[in-house]
Short mmCIF file of C-alpha atoms in Angstrom, two decimals:
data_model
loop_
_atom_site.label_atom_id
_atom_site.label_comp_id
_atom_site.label_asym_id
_atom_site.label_seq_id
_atom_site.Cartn_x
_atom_site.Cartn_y
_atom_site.Cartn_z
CA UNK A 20 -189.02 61.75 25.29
CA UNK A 21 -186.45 64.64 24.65
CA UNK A 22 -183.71 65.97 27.09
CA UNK A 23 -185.90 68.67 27.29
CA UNK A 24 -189.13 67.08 28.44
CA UNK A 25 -187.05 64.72 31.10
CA UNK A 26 -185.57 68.40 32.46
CA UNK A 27 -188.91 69.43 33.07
CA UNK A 28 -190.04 66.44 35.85
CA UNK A 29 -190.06 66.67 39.11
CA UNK A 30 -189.34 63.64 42.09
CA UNK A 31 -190.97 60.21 41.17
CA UNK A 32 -192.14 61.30 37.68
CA UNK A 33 -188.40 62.24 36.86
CA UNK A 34 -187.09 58.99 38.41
CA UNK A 35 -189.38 56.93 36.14
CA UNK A 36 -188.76 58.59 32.90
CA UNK A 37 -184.97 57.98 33.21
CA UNK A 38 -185.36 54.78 33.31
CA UNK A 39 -187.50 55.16 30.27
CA UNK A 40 -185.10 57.72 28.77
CA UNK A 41 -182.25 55.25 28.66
CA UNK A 42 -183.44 52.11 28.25
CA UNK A 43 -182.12 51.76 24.93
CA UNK A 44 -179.21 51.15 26.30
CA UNK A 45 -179.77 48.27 29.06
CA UNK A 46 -179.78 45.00 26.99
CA UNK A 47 -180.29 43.04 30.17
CA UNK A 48 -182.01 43.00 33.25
CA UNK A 49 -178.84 43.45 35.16
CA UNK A 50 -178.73 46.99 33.27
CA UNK A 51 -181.80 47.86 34.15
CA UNK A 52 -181.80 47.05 37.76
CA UNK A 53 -177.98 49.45 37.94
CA UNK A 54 -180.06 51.98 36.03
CA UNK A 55 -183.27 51.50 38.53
CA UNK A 56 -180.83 52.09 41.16
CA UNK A 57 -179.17 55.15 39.59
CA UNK A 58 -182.95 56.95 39.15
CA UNK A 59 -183.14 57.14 42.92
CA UNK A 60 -179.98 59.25 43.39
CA UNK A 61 -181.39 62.11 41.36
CA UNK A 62 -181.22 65.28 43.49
CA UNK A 63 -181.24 68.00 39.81
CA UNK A 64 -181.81 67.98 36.36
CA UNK A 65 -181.27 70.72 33.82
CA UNK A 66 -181.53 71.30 29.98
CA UNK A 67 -179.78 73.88 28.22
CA UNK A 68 -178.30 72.72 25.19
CA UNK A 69 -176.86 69.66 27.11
CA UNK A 70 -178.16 67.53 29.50
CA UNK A 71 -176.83 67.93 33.10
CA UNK A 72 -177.91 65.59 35.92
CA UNK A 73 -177.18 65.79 39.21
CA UNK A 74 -177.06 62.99 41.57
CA UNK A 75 -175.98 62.25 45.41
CA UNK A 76 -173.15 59.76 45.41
CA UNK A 77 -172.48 57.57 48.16
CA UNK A 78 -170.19 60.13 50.30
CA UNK A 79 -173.61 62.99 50.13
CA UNK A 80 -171.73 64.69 48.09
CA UNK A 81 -173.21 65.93 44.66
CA UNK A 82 -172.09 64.85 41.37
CA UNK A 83 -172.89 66.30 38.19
CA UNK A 84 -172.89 63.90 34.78
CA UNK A 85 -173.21 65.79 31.06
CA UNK A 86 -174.82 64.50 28.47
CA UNK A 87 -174.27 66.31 25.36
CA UNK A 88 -176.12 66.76 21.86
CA UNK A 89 -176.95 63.35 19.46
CA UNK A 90 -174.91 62.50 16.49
CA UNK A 91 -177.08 62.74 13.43
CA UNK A 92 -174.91 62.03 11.06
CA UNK A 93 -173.91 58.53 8.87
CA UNK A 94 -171.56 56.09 9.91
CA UNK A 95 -168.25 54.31 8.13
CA UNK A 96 -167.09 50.79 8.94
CA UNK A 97 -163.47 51.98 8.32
CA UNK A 98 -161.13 50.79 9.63
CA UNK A 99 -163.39 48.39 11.95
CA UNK A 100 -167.48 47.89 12.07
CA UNK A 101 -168.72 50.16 14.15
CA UNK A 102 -170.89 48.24 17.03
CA UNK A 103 -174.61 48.54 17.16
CA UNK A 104 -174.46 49.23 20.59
CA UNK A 105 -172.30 52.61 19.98
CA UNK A 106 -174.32 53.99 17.67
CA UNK A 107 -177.20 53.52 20.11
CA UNK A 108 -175.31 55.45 22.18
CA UNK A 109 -174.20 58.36 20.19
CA UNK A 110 -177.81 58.87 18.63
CA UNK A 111 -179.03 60.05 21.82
CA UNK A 112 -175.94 61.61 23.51
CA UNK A 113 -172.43 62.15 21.35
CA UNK A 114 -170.92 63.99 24.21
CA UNK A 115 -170.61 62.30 28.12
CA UNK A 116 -168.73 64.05 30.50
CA UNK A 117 -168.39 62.54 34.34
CA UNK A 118 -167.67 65.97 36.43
CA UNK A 119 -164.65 67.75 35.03
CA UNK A 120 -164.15 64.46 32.93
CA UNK A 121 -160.42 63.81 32.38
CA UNK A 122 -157.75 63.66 33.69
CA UNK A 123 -160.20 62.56 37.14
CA UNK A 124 -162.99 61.14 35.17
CA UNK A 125 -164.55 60.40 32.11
CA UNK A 126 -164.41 61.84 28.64
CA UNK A 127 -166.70 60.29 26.01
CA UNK A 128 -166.54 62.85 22.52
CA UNK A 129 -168.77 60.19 20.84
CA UNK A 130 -168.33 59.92 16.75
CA UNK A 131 -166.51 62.49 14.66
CA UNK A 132 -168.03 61.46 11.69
CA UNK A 133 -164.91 59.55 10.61
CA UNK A 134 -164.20 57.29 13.74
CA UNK A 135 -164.93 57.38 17.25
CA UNK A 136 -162.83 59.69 19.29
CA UNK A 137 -160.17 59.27 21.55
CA UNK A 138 -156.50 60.04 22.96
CA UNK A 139 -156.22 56.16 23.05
CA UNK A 140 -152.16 56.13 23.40
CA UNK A 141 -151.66 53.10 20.39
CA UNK A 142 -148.03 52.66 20.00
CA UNK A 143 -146.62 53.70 24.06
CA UNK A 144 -149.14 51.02 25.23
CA UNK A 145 -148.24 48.54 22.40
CA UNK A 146 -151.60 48.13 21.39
CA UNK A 147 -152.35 46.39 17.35
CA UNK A 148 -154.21 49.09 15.09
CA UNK A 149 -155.08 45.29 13.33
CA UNK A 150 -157.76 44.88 16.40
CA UNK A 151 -157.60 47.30 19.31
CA UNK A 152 -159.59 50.96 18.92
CA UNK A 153 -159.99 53.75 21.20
CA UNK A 154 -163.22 55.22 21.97
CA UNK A 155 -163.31 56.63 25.15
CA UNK A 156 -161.33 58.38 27.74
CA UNK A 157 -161.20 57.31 31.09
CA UNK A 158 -159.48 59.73 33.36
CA UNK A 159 -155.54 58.85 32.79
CA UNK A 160 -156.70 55.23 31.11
CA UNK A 161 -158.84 54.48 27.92
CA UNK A 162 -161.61 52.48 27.39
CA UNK A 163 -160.65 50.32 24.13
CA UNK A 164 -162.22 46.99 21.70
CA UNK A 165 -160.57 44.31 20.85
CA UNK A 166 -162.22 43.44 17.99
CA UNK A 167 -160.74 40.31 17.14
CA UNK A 168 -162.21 39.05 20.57
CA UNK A 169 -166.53 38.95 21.29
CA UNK A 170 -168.62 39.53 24.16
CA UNK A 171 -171.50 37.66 25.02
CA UNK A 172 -173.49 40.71 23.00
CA UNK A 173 -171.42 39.63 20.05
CA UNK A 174 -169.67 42.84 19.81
CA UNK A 175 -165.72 43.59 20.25
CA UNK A 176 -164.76 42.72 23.67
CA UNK A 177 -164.42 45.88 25.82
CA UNK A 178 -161.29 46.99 27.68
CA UNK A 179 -159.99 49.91 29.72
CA UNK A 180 -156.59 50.15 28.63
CA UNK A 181 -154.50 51.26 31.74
CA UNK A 182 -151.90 54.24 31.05
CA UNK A 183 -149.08 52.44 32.81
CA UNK A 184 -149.46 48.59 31.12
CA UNK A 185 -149.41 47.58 27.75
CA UNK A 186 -152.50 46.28 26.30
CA UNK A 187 -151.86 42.52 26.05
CA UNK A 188 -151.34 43.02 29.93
CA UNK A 189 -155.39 44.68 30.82
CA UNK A 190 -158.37 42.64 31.22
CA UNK A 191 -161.10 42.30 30.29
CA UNK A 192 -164.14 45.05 31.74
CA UNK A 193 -166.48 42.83 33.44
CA UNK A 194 -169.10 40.71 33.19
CA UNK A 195 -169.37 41.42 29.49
CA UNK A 196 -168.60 37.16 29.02
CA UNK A 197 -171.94 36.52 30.97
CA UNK A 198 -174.29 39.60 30.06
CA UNK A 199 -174.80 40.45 27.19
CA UNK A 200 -174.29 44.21 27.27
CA UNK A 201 -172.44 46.80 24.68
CA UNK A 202 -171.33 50.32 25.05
CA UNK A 203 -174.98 51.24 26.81
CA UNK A 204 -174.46 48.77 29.65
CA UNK A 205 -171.00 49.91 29.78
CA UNK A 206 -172.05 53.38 30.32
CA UNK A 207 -175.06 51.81 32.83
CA UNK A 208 -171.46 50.52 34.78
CA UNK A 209 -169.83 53.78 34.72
CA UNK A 210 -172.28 55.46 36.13
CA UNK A 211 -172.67 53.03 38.67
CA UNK A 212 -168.88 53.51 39.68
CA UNK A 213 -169.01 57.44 39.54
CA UNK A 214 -172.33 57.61 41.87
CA UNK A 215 -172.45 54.43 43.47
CA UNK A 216 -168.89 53.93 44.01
CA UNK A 217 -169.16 50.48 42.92
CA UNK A 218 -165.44 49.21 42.28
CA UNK A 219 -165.49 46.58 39.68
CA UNK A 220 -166.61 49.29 37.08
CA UNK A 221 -163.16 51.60 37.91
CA UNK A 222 -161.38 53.36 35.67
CA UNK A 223 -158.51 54.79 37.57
#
């Protein structure tokens, strides 16, 4: 199904194929049940060029989530392996954009055809360009791997690097040593946070 095609459903039909639409990225029955739970706070959908959905968060207030164009392009393992999981992700949507994205929210810009994008702040938050890369941006924080460390997926563990600590000093995002989940069920998380205010997945 195309962004397109989703845009064009209506109530339970949409609900359903959103679930379908991103199922390549829950791994896990956990995922799937945050993403079943996601579908049923659909209020809009639109297509034009991008993918915007609406949804009613947990105050009633609506909150809008941007899904942007695939990457079609090839990948290089330099400096790290790039995770399967990512390029799952950037196949279908390069661009993700939580409301006005940073500095509230987040700021995904996907692959650049070199290396994945992001402000990730290296050196003022003493992080190792030997293991640590930026891929994300989380409203004033970064979502980073540590890819001399592996999840239960077998992919680098996954951290969100907070502005005012150095590296060594953020843990681990969670779960990710019991379910085995990548940057899909991370996204399946995020989501979760920005609609369902669900706390553990915070960026801020």
């Amino acid at each position: 199904m195309t962004p397109k095609e989703l845009s064009l459903l209506q109530e339970s039909e949409l609900k359903t194929a959103f679930i379908t639409y991103f199922k390549p990225w829950a791994l896990t029955t956990p995922c799937l049940e945050i993403l079943k739970t996601i579908a049923t706070k659909i209020v809009a959908i639109h297509y034009d060029e991008a993918l915007k959905i609406t949804f009613e968060n947990e105050d009633e207030d609506e909150v809008t989530i941007t899904f942007g164009a695939p990457y079609q392009g090839d990948f290089k393992d330099t400096p790290f392996t790039i995770p399967d999981s990512y390029k799952t992700v950037v196949q279908m949507h390069n661009t993700i954009i939580f409301g006005d994205g940073v500095p509230d929210y987040i700021d995904f810009y996907g692959y650049d055809g070199d290396a994945p994008s992001s402000e990730f702040m290296m050196e003022e938050l003493e992080g190792d360009e030997e293991r640590h890369q930026g891929f994300c941006d989380a409203g004033q924080n970064w979502i980073i791997w540590d890819h001399q460390h592996k999840n239960v997926l077998g992919e680098p563990v996954i951290i969100i690097a907070d502005h005012g600590l150095a590296v060594e000093d953020n843990e681990a995002f969670p779960e990710q040593d019991k379910i085995a989940f990548g940057t899909g069920g991370l996204f399946i998380r995020l989501m979760s946070q920005f609609i369902l205010d669900e706390d553990k997945y915070g960026w801020g």
